[in-house]
Amino acid sequence: MSGSSSRVFRPNMLFLVVSVLSCVLMNTEAAFKPREEKTKCPAVKALRNFDLEKLMGSWYVVQYYASSEEDLSYKCMRLEFSMSTNEMSEHMHVYLNFSYVFSDDPDKERLLGNITWIIPDNSHPAHWIHMEDIYEGVYNTYVLDSDYTSWSLLLHCAEKSASPRYLSSFIMSRTIKLPANVISFLREKLPRYEIDLEYMFPMSQHHCSSPQNELHYASGHTGSKRQNGRRHPMKNVHH
């Protein structure tokens, strides 16, 4: 009896084995599960009492999220907003010149680009629609919140039939950094728009060259080097 008792499989050991196997299977499923499967953009209400003119000017991106990326490949992202009214359509337009650097670029070459939005309803100036033909489907931008003088929070979302949506967000600052409590306050607003904060990454603004001259004269140019098909942080064409 003493020899056979050593081979008895006790119930508590069986429970332990099942628990371990369940945990492994769950982790394996999570590891291979696509991070973005939804096709429709989240519902967003236009920000009330928004003063578009006060948002204009220079901003630093201090945190960045994109549904197509699992790590941050950019740094030194700077933005310059301006606006005008189209006399033919009577719709306001928002223009953005921006610059960024690929984090792993040993030459730290700063790449440039621009975007134009139209405001479809002038009574809701916190909602913009991209005008460029490069976008397929619907591509909306929303100003989720802003105090104009120090921080702003933007959300971008693109939809295309039978394809995962492209969702991105920027926490922007008038200076190269924001206090931790302000960043926490802004991050807490994002999960309601289906943004996974695990992939909301800090954007380094250190050891960056001054962008002012080139930002004001950017015209769609994206730098002298070929990017070899690398992602463009503002003009991600989803497939």
PDB file of C-alpha atoms in Angstrom:
ATOM      1  CA  MET A   1       0.000   0.000   0.000  1.00  0.00           C
ATOM      2  CA  SER A   2       2.798   2.370   0.774  1.00  0.00           C
ATOM      3  CA  GLY A   3       4.216   1.959  -2.748  1.00  0.00           C
ATOM      4  CA  SER A   4       0.903   2.568  -4.492  1.00  0.00           C
ATOM      5  CA  SER A   5      -0.007   5.586  -2.373  1.00  0.00           C
ATOM      6  CA  SER A   6       2.795   7.578  -3.958  1.00  0.00           C
ATOM      7  CA  ARG A   7       1.008   7.320  -7.328  1.00  0.00           C
ATOM      8  CA  VAL A   8      -2.328   8.666  -6.105  1.00  0.00           C
ATOM      9  CA  PHE A   9      -3.349  11.843  -8.029  1.00  0.00           C
ATOM     10  CA  ARG A  10      -4.922  14.050  -5.384  1.00  0.00           C
ATOM     11  CA  PRO A  11      -7.883  16.362  -6.256  1.00  0.00           C
ATOM     12  CA  ASN A  12      -6.075  19.494  -5.130  1.00  0.00           C
ATOM     13  CA  MET A  13      -3.176  18.674  -7.488  1.00  0.00           C
ATOM     14  CA  LEU A  14      -5.652  18.196 -10.357  1.00  0.00           C
ATOM     15  CA  PHE A  15      -7.138  21.622  -9.621  1.00  0.00           C
ATOM     16  CA  LEU A  16      -3.659  23.157  -9.674  1.00  0.00           C
ATOM     17  CA  VAL A  17      -2.808  21.606 -13.046  1.00  0.00           C
ATOM     18  CA  VAL A  18      -6.117  22.729 -14.603  1.00  0.00           C
ATOM     19  CA  SER A  19      -5.592  26.265 -13.267  1.00  0.00           C
ATOM     20  CA  VAL A  20      -2.085  26.471 -14.715  1.00  0.00           C
ATOM     21  CA  LEU A  21      -3.214  25.155 -18.103  1.00  0.00           C
ATOM     22  CA  SER A  22      -6.117  27.621 -18.194  1.00  0.00           C
ATOM     23  CA  CYS A  23      -3.789  30.495 -17.426  1.00  0.00           C
ATOM     24  CA  VAL A  24      -1.366  29.429 -20.185  1.00  0.00           C
ATOM     25  CA  LEU A  25      -4.191  29.121 -22.725  1.00  0.00           C
ATOM     26  CA  MET A  26      -5.605  32.534 -21.809  1.00  0.00           C
ATOM     27  CA  ASN A  27      -2.197  34.191 -22.104  1.00  0.00           C
ATOM     28  CA  THR A  28      -1.536  32.450 -25.420  1.00  0.00           C
ATOM     29  CA  GLU A  29      -4.900  33.584 -26.796  1.00  0.00           C
ATOM     30  CA  ALA A  30      -4.217  37.163 -25.668  1.00  0.00           C
ATOM     31  CA  ALA A  31      -0.762  37.115 -27.252  1.00  0.00           C
ATOM     32  CA  PHE A  32      -2.157  36.182 -30.680  1.00  0.00           C
ATOM     33  CA  LYS A  33      -5.394  38.190 -30.527  1.00  0.00           C
ATOM     34  CA  PRO A  34      -5.334  41.244 -32.831  1.00  0.00           C
ATOM     35  CA  ARG A  35      -5.331  44.448 -30.804  1.00  0.00           C
ATOM     36  CA  GLU A  36      -7.816  46.230 -33.083  1.00  0.00           C
ATOM     37  CA  GLU A  37     -10.704  44.262 -34.582  1.00  0.00           C
ATOM     38  CA  LYS A  38     -13.535  46.793 -34.568  1.00  0.00           C
ATOM     39  CA  THR A  39     -14.625  48.439 -37.801  1.00  0.00           C
ATOM     40  CA  LYS A  40     -16.743  51.328 -36.503  1.00  0.00           C
ATOM     41  CA  CYS A  41     -15.415  54.459 -34.833  1.00  0.00           C
ATOM     42  CA  PRO A  42     -16.552  55.271 -31.287  1.00  0.00           C
ATOM     43  CA  ALA A  43     -19.381  57.752 -30.827  1.00  0.00           C
ATOM     44  CA  VAL A  44     -18.035  61.212 -30.015  1.00  0.00           C
ATOM     45  CA  LYS A  45     -20.053  64.274 -29.061  1.00  0.00           C
ATOM     46  CA  ALA A  46     -18.672  67.567 -30.342  1.00  0.00           C
ATOM     47  CA  LEU A  47     -17.039  69.631 -27.609  1.00  0.00           C
ATOM     48  CA  ARG A  48     -19.305  72.497 -26.576  1.00  0.00           C
ATOM     49  CA  ASN A  49     -18.240  76.144 -26.351  1.00  0.00           C
ATOM     50  CA  PHE A  50     -15.029  75.347 -28.203  1.00  0.00           C
ATOM     51  CA  ASP A  51     -12.917  78.287 -29.389  1.00  0.00           C
ATOM     52  CA  LEU A  52     -11.059  77.053 -32.484  1.00  0.00           C
ATOM     53  CA  GLU A  53      -8.926  80.174 -32.829  1.00  0.00           C
ATOM     54  CA  LYS A  54      -7.436  79.678 -29.353  1.00  0.00           C
ATOM     55  CA  LEU A  55      -6.220  76.190 -30.348  1.00  0.00           C
ATOM     56  CA  MET A  56      -4.138  77.542 -33.211  1.00  0.00           C
ATOM     57  CA  GLY A  57      -0.355  77.812 -32.982  1.00  0.00           C
ATOM     58  CA  SER A  58       2.435  75.483 -31.856  1.00  0.00           C
ATOM     59  CA  TRP A  59       2.078  72.272 -29.859  1.00  0.00           C
ATOM     60  CA  TYR A  60       4.259  69.378 -28.726  1.00  0.00           C
ATOM     61  CA  VAL A  61       2.879  65.826 -28.762  1.00  0.00           C
ATOM     62  CA  VAL A  62       3.711  64.374 -25.318  1.00  0.00           C
ATOM     63  CA  GLN A  63       1.729  61.117 -25.531  1.00  0.00           C
ATOM     64  CA  TYR A  64       0.634  59.171 -28.616  1.00  0.00           C
ATOM     65  CA  TYR A  65      -1.678  56.250 -29.411  1.00  0.00           C
ATOM     66  CA  ALA A  66      -2.311  54.444 -32.709  1.00  0.00           C
ATOM     67  CA  SER A  67      -4.323  51.259 -33.079  1.00  0.00           C
ATOM     68  CA  SER A  68      -1.915  49.899 -35.708  1.00  0.00           C
ATOM     69  CA  GLU A  69       1.187  50.161 -33.519  1.00  0.00           C
ATOM     70  CA  GLU A  70       2.318  48.169 -30.490  1.00  0.00           C
ATOM     71  CA  ASP A  71       5.305  50.321 -29.642  1.00  0.00           C
ATOM     72  CA  LEU A  72       6.273  53.921 -30.228  1.00  0.00           C
ATOM     73  CA  SER A  73       8.557  54.498 -33.219  1.00  0.00           C
ATOM     74  CA  TYR A  74       8.503  58.309 -33.190  1.00  0.00           C
ATOM     75  CA  LYS A  75       9.883  61.156 -31.126  1.00  0.00           C
ATOM     76  CA  CYS A  76      10.148  64.947 -31.320  1.00  0.00           C
ATOM     77  CA  MET A  77       6.664  65.305 -32.823  1.00  0.00           C
ATOM     78  CA  ARG A  78       5.758  68.994 -33.155  1.00  0.00           C
ATOM     79  CA  LEU A  79       2.545  70.508 -34.556  1.00  0.00           C
ATOM     80  CA  GLU A  80       1.622  73.923 -35.949  1.00  0.00           C
ATOM     81  CA  PHE A  81      -2.105  74.667 -36.492  1.00  0.00           C
ATOM     82  CA  SER A  82      -3.618  77.480 -38.542  1.00  0.00           C
ATOM     83  CA  MET A  83      -7.100  78.177 -39.930  1.00  0.00           C
ATOM     84  CA  SER A  84      -9.011  80.066 -42.618  1.00  0.00           C
ATOM     85  CA  THR A  85     -12.534  80.350 -44.064  1.00  0.00           C
ATOM     86  CA  ASN A  86     -13.169  79.138 -47.602  1.00  0.00           C
ATOM     87  CA  GLU A  87     -15.166  81.891 -49.341  1.00  0.00           C
ATOM     88  CA  MET A  88     -16.627  79.458 -51.890  1.00  0.00           C
ATOM     89  CA  SER A  89     -18.016  76.939 -49.400  1.00  0.00           C
ATOM     90  CA  GLU A  90     -18.227  79.137 -46.288  1.00  0.00           C
ATOM     91  CA  HIS A  91     -16.686  76.273 -44.325  1.00  0.00           C
ATOM     92  CA  MET A  92     -13.718  76.832 -42.064  1.00  0.00           C
ATOM     93  CA  HIS A  93     -10.515  74.945 -42.822  1.00  0.00           C
ATOM     94  CA  VAL A  94      -7.865  73.805 -40.365  1.00  0.00           C
ATOM     95  CA  TYR A  95      -4.268  73.336 -41.547  1.00  0.00           C
ATOM     96  CA  LEU A  96      -1.556  71.378 -39.784  1.00  0.00           C
ATOM     97  CA  ASN A  97       2.175  71.390 -40.456  1.00  0.00           C
ATOM     98  CA  PHE A  98       4.033  68.825 -38.413  1.00  0.00           C
ATOM     99  CA  SER A  99       7.463  67.293 -37.925  1.00  0.00           C
ATOM    100  CA  TYR A 100       8.742  64.089 -36.326  1.00  0.00           C
ATOM    101  CA  VAL A 101      11.772  61.806 -36.083  1.00  0.00           C
ATOM    102  CA  PHE A 102      11.917  58.016 -36.211  1.00  0.00           C
ATOM    103  CA  SER A 103      13.254  56.924 -32.828  1.00  0.00           C
ATOM    104  CA  ASP A 104      15.729  54.454 -34.312  1.00  0.00           C
ATOM    105  CA  ASP A 105      17.126  56.807 -36.956  1.00  0.00           C
ATOM    106  CA  PRO A 106      20.842  57.269 -36.148  1.00  0.00           C
ATOM    107  CA  ASP A 107      20.887  60.493 -38.189  1.00  0.00           C
ATOM    108  CA  LYS A 108      17.879  61.905 -36.274  1.00  0.00           C
ATOM    109  CA  GLU A 109      16.533  63.367 -39.494  1.00  0.00           C
ATOM    110  CA  ARG A 110      13.376  65.386 -38.916  1.00  0.00           C
ATOM    111  CA  LEU A 111      10.592  64.560 -41.392  1.00  0.00           C
ATOM    112  CA  LEU A 112       7.883  67.027 -42.363  1.00  0.00           C
ATOM    113  CA  GLY A 113       4.299  66.861 -43.545  1.00  0.00           C
ATOM    114  CA  ASN A 114       0.917  68.578 -43.532  1.00  0.00           C
ATOM    115  CA  ILE A 115      -2.810  67.862 -43.321  1.00  0.00           C
ATOM    116  CA  THR A 116      -5.905  69.881 -44.249  1.00  0.00           C
ATOM    117  CA  TRP A 117      -9.297  69.446 -42.569  1.00  0.00           C
ATOM    118  CA  ILE A 118     -12.684  70.944 -43.356  1.00  0.00           C
ATOM    119  CA  ILE A 119     -15.170  71.723 -40.583  1.00  0.00           C
ATOM    120  CA  PRO A 120     -18.494  70.325 -41.872  1.00  0.00           C
ATOM    121  CA  ASP A 121     -20.607  72.254 -39.372  1.00  0.00           C
ATOM    122  CA  ASN A 122     -19.286  75.653 -38.328  1.00  0.00           C
ATOM    123  CA  SER A 123     -21.459  75.523 -35.211  1.00  0.00           C
ATOM    124  CA  HIS A 124     -19.351  72.529 -34.043  1.00  0.00           C
ATOM    125  CA  PRO A 125     -15.745  73.627 -34.695  1.00  0.00           C
ATOM    126  CA  ALA A 126     -14.281  70.798 -32.563  1.00  0.00           C
ATOM    127  CA  HIS A 127     -15.152  68.246 -35.300  1.00  0.00           C
ATOM    128  CA  TRP A 128     -12.999  68.121 -38.445  1.00  0.00           C
ATOM    129  CA  ILE A 129     -13.001  65.921 -41.577  1.00  0.00           C
ATOM    130  CA  HIS A 130      -9.820  65.173 -43.533  1.00  0.00           C
ATOM    131  CA  MET A 131      -9.834  66.525 -47.095  1.00  0.00           C
ATOM    132  CA  GLU A 132      -6.921  64.606 -48.687  1.00  0.00           C
ATOM    133  CA  ASP A 133      -7.734  61.913 -51.267  1.00  0.00           C
ATOM    134  CA  ILE A 134      -5.218  59.588 -49.598  1.00  0.00           C
ATOM    135  CA  TYR A 135      -7.862  58.616 -47.028  1.00  0.00           C
ATOM    136  CA  GLU A 136     -10.354  55.892 -47.861  1.00  0.00           C
ATOM    137  CA  GLY A 137     -13.724  55.940 -46.148  1.00  0.00           C
ATOM    138  CA  VAL A 138     -14.479  58.382 -43.335  1.00  0.00           C
ATOM    139  CA  TYR A 139     -11.648  59.997 -41.362  1.00  0.00           C
ATOM    140  CA  ASN A 140     -12.753  62.279 -38.516  1.00  0.00           C
ATOM    141  CA  THR A 141     -10.777  64.305 -36.005  1.00  0.00           C
ATOM    142  CA  TYR A 142     -12.242  65.542 -32.727  1.00  0.00           C
ATOM    143  CA  VAL A 143     -10.879  67.949 -30.144  1.00  0.00           C
ATOM    144  CA  LEU A 144     -11.931  66.097 -26.991  1.00  0.00           C
ATOM    145  CA  ASP A 145     -10.810  68.807 -24.580  1.00  0.00           C
ATOM    146  CA  SER A 146      -8.442  71.770 -24.282  1.00  0.00           C
ATOM    147  CA  ASP A 147      -7.537  74.607 -21.976  1.00  0.00           C
ATOM    148  CA  TYR A 148      -5.841  76.289 -25.003  1.00  0.00           C
ATOM    149  CA  THR A 149      -2.865  77.648 -23.028  1.00  0.00           C
ATOM    150  CA  SER A 150      -1.204  74.427 -21.846  1.00  0.00           C
ATOM    151  CA  TRP A 151      -2.865  71.176 -23.005  1.00  0.00           C
ATOM    152  CA  SER A 152      -5.199  69.660 -25.609  1.00  0.00           C
ATOM    153  CA  LEU A 153      -6.531  66.188 -26.376  1.00  0.00           C
ATOM    154  CA  LEU A 154      -7.237  65.024 -29.953  1.00  0.00           C
ATOM    155  CA  LEU A 155      -8.867  61.862 -31.309  1.00  0.00           C
ATOM    156  CA  HIS A 156      -8.642  60.619 -34.921  1.00  0.00           C
ATOM    157  CA  CYS A 157     -10.636  57.734 -36.351  1.00  0.00           C
ATOM    158  CA  ALA A 158     -10.923  56.299 -39.877  1.00  0.00           C
ATOM    159  CA  GLU A 159     -13.488  53.798 -41.135  1.00  0.00           C
ATOM    160  CA  LYS A 160     -13.401  51.647 -44.238  1.00  0.00           C
ATOM    161  CA  SER A 161     -15.855  48.907 -45.225  1.00  0.00           C
ATOM    162  CA  ALA A 162     -14.891  45.409 -44.030  1.00  0.00           C
ATOM    163  CA  SER A 163     -11.590  46.600 -42.539  1.00  0.00           C
ATOM    164  CA  PRO A 164     -10.455  47.356 -38.987  1.00  0.00           C
ATOM    165  CA  ARG A 165     -10.758  51.015 -38.134  1.00  0.00           C
ATOM    166  CA  TYR A 166      -7.701  53.207 -37.604  1.00  0.00           C
ATOM    167  CA  LEU A 167      -7.865  54.961 -34.235  1.00  0.00           C
ATOM    168  CA  SER A 168      -5.276  57.370 -32.856  1.00  0.00           C
ATOM    169  CA  SER A 169      -4.988  60.049 -30.194  1.00  0.00           C
ATOM    170  CA  PHE A 170      -2.574  62.815 -29.171  1.00  0.00           C
ATOM    171  CA  ILE A 171      -2.017  64.459 -25.824  1.00  0.00           C
ATOM    172  CA  MET A 172      -0.569  67.854 -26.760  1.00  0.00           C
ATOM    173  CA  SER A 173       1.248  70.478 -24.741  1.00  0.00           C
ATOM    174  CA  ARG A 174       2.391  74.046 -25.345  1.00  0.00           C
ATOM    175  CA  THR A 175       5.690  73.077 -23.668  1.00  0.00           C
ATOM    176  CA  ILE A 176       7.841  69.950 -23.933  1.00  0.00           C
ATOM    177  CA  LYS A 177       6.214  68.304 -20.913  1.00  0.00           C
ATOM    178  CA  LEU A 178       3.052  68.309 -18.822  1.00  0.00           C
ATOM    179  CA  PRO A 179       2.649  67.688 -15.087  1.00  0.00           C
ATOM    180  CA  ALA A 180       1.878  64.061 -14.220  1.00  0.00           C
ATOM    181  CA  ASN A 181      -1.528  64.944 -12.767  1.00  0.00           C
ATOM    182  CA  VAL A 182      -2.577  66.662 -16.015  1.00  0.00           C
ATOM    183  CA  ILE A 183      -1.495  63.665 -18.095  1.00  0.00           C
ATOM    184  CA  SER A 184      -3.444  61.343 -15.781  1.00  0.00           C
ATOM    185  CA  PHE A 185      -6.495  63.602 -16.084  1.00  0.00           C
ATOM    186  CA  LEU A 186      -6.351  63.478 -19.890  1.00  0.00           C
ATOM    187  CA  ARG A 187      -5.610  59.746 -20.098  1.00  0.00           C
ATOM    188  CA  GLU A 188      -8.683  59.012 -17.983  1.00  0.00           C
ATOM    189  CA  LYS A 189     -10.852  60.532 -20.724  1.00  0.00           C
ATOM    190  CA  LEU A 190      -9.681  58.078 -23.396  1.00  0.00           C
ATOM    191  CA  PRO A 191     -11.034  54.618 -22.443  1.00  0.00           C
ATOM    192  CA  ARG A 192     -14.595  55.809 -23.098  1.00  0.00           C
ATOM    193  CA  TYR A 193     -13.476  56.206 -26.731  1.00  0.00           C
ATOM    194  CA  GLU A 194     -12.190  52.611 -26.790  1.00  0.00           C
ATOM    195  CA  ILE A 195      -8.517  53.532 -26.524  1.00  0.00           C
ATOM    196  CA  ASP A 196      -6.326  50.963 -24.784  1.00  0.00           C
ATOM    197  CA  LEU A 197      -4.108  52.972 -22.416  1.00  0.00           C
ATOM    198  CA  GLU A 198      -1.547  50.152 -22.391  1.00  0.00           C
ATOM    199  CA  TYR A 199      -0.549  51.391 -25.847  1.00  0.00           C
ATOM    200  CA  MET A 200      -0.691  55.118 -25.091  1.00  0.00           C
ATOM    201  CA  PHE A 201       3.041  55.890 -25.146  1.00  0.00           C
ATOM    202  CA  PRO A 202       5.044  58.901 -23.942  1.00  0.00           C
ATOM    203  CA  MET A 203       6.546  60.925 -26.787  1.00  0.00           C
ATOM    204  CA  SER A 204      10.124  62.022 -26.123  1.00  0.00           C
ATOM    205  CA  GLN A 205      10.751  65.709 -26.784  1.00  0.00           C
ATOM    206  CA  HIS A 206      14.382  65.722 -25.662  1.00  0.00           C
ATOM    207  CA  HIS A 207      17.419  66.264 -27.900  1.00  0.00           C
ATOM    208  CA  CYS A 208      15.190  67.644 -30.653  1.00  0.00           C
ATOM    209  CA  SER A 209      16.178  70.410 -33.057  1.00  0.00           C
ATOM    210  CA  SER A 210      14.070  73.551 -33.316  1.00  0.00           C
ATOM    211  CA  PRO A 211      11.251  73.030 -35.858  1.00  0.00           C
ATOM    212  CA  GLN A 212       9.994  76.585 -36.200  1.00  0.00           C
ATOM    213  CA  ASN A 213      11.383  77.636 -39.577  1.00  0.00           C
ATOM    214  CA  GLU A 214      10.606  74.397 -41.363  1.00  0.00           C
ATOM    215  CA  LEU A 215       7.171  73.973 -39.787  1.00  0.00           C
ATOM    216  CA  HIS A 216       5.983  77.277 -41.155  1.00  0.00           C
ATOM    217  CA  TYR A 217       7.132  76.365 -44.666  1.00  0.00           C
ATOM    218  CA  ALA A 218       6.322  72.644 -44.815  1.00  0.00           C
ATOM    219  CA  SER A 219       4.465  71.639 -47.976  1.00  0.00           C
ATOM    220  CA  GLY A 220       3.950  67.905 -47.844  1.00  0.00           C
ATOM    221  CA  HIS A 221       7.690  67.241 -47.993  1.00  0.00           C
ATOM    222  CA  THR A 222       8.717  64.296 -45.831  1.00  0.00           C
ATOM    223  CA  GLY A 223      12.457  64.575 -45.652  1.00  0.00           C
ATOM    224  CA  SER A 224      15.348  63.762 -47.960  1.00  0.00           C
ATOM    225  CA  LYS A 225      15.751  60.095 -47.094  1.00  0.00           C
ATOM    226  CA  ARG A 226      13.477  57.329 -48.329  1.00  0.00           C
ATOM    227  CA  GLN A 227      11.329  55.933 -45.543  1.00  0.00           C
ATOM    228  CA  ASN A 228      11.251  52.416 -47.058  1.00  0.00           C
ATOM    229  CA  GLY A 229       7.532  51.987 -46.510  1.00  0.00           C
ATOM    230  CA  ARG A 230       7.600  52.978 -42.860  1.00  0.00           C
ATOM    231  CA  ARG A 231       4.421  54.197 -41.212  1.00  0.00           C
ATOM    232  CA  HIS A 232       3.513  57.839 -41.477  1.00  0.00           C
ATOM    233  CA  PRO A 233       2.242  59.008 -38.051  1.00  0.00           C
ATOM    234  CA  MET A 234      -0.503  61.287 -39.393  1.00  0.00           C
ATOM    235  CA  LYS A 235      -1.473  59.764 -42.738  1.00  0.00           C
ATOM    236  CA  ASN A 236      -1.900  56.088 -41.962  1.00  0.00           C
ATOM    237  CA  VAL A 237      -3.866  54.575 -44.847  1.00  0.00           C
ATOM    238  CA  HIS A 238      -5.575  51.528 -43.388  1.00  0.00           C
ATOM    239  CA  HIS A 239      -6.128  48.457 -45.571  1.00  0.00           C
TER     240      HIS A 239
END
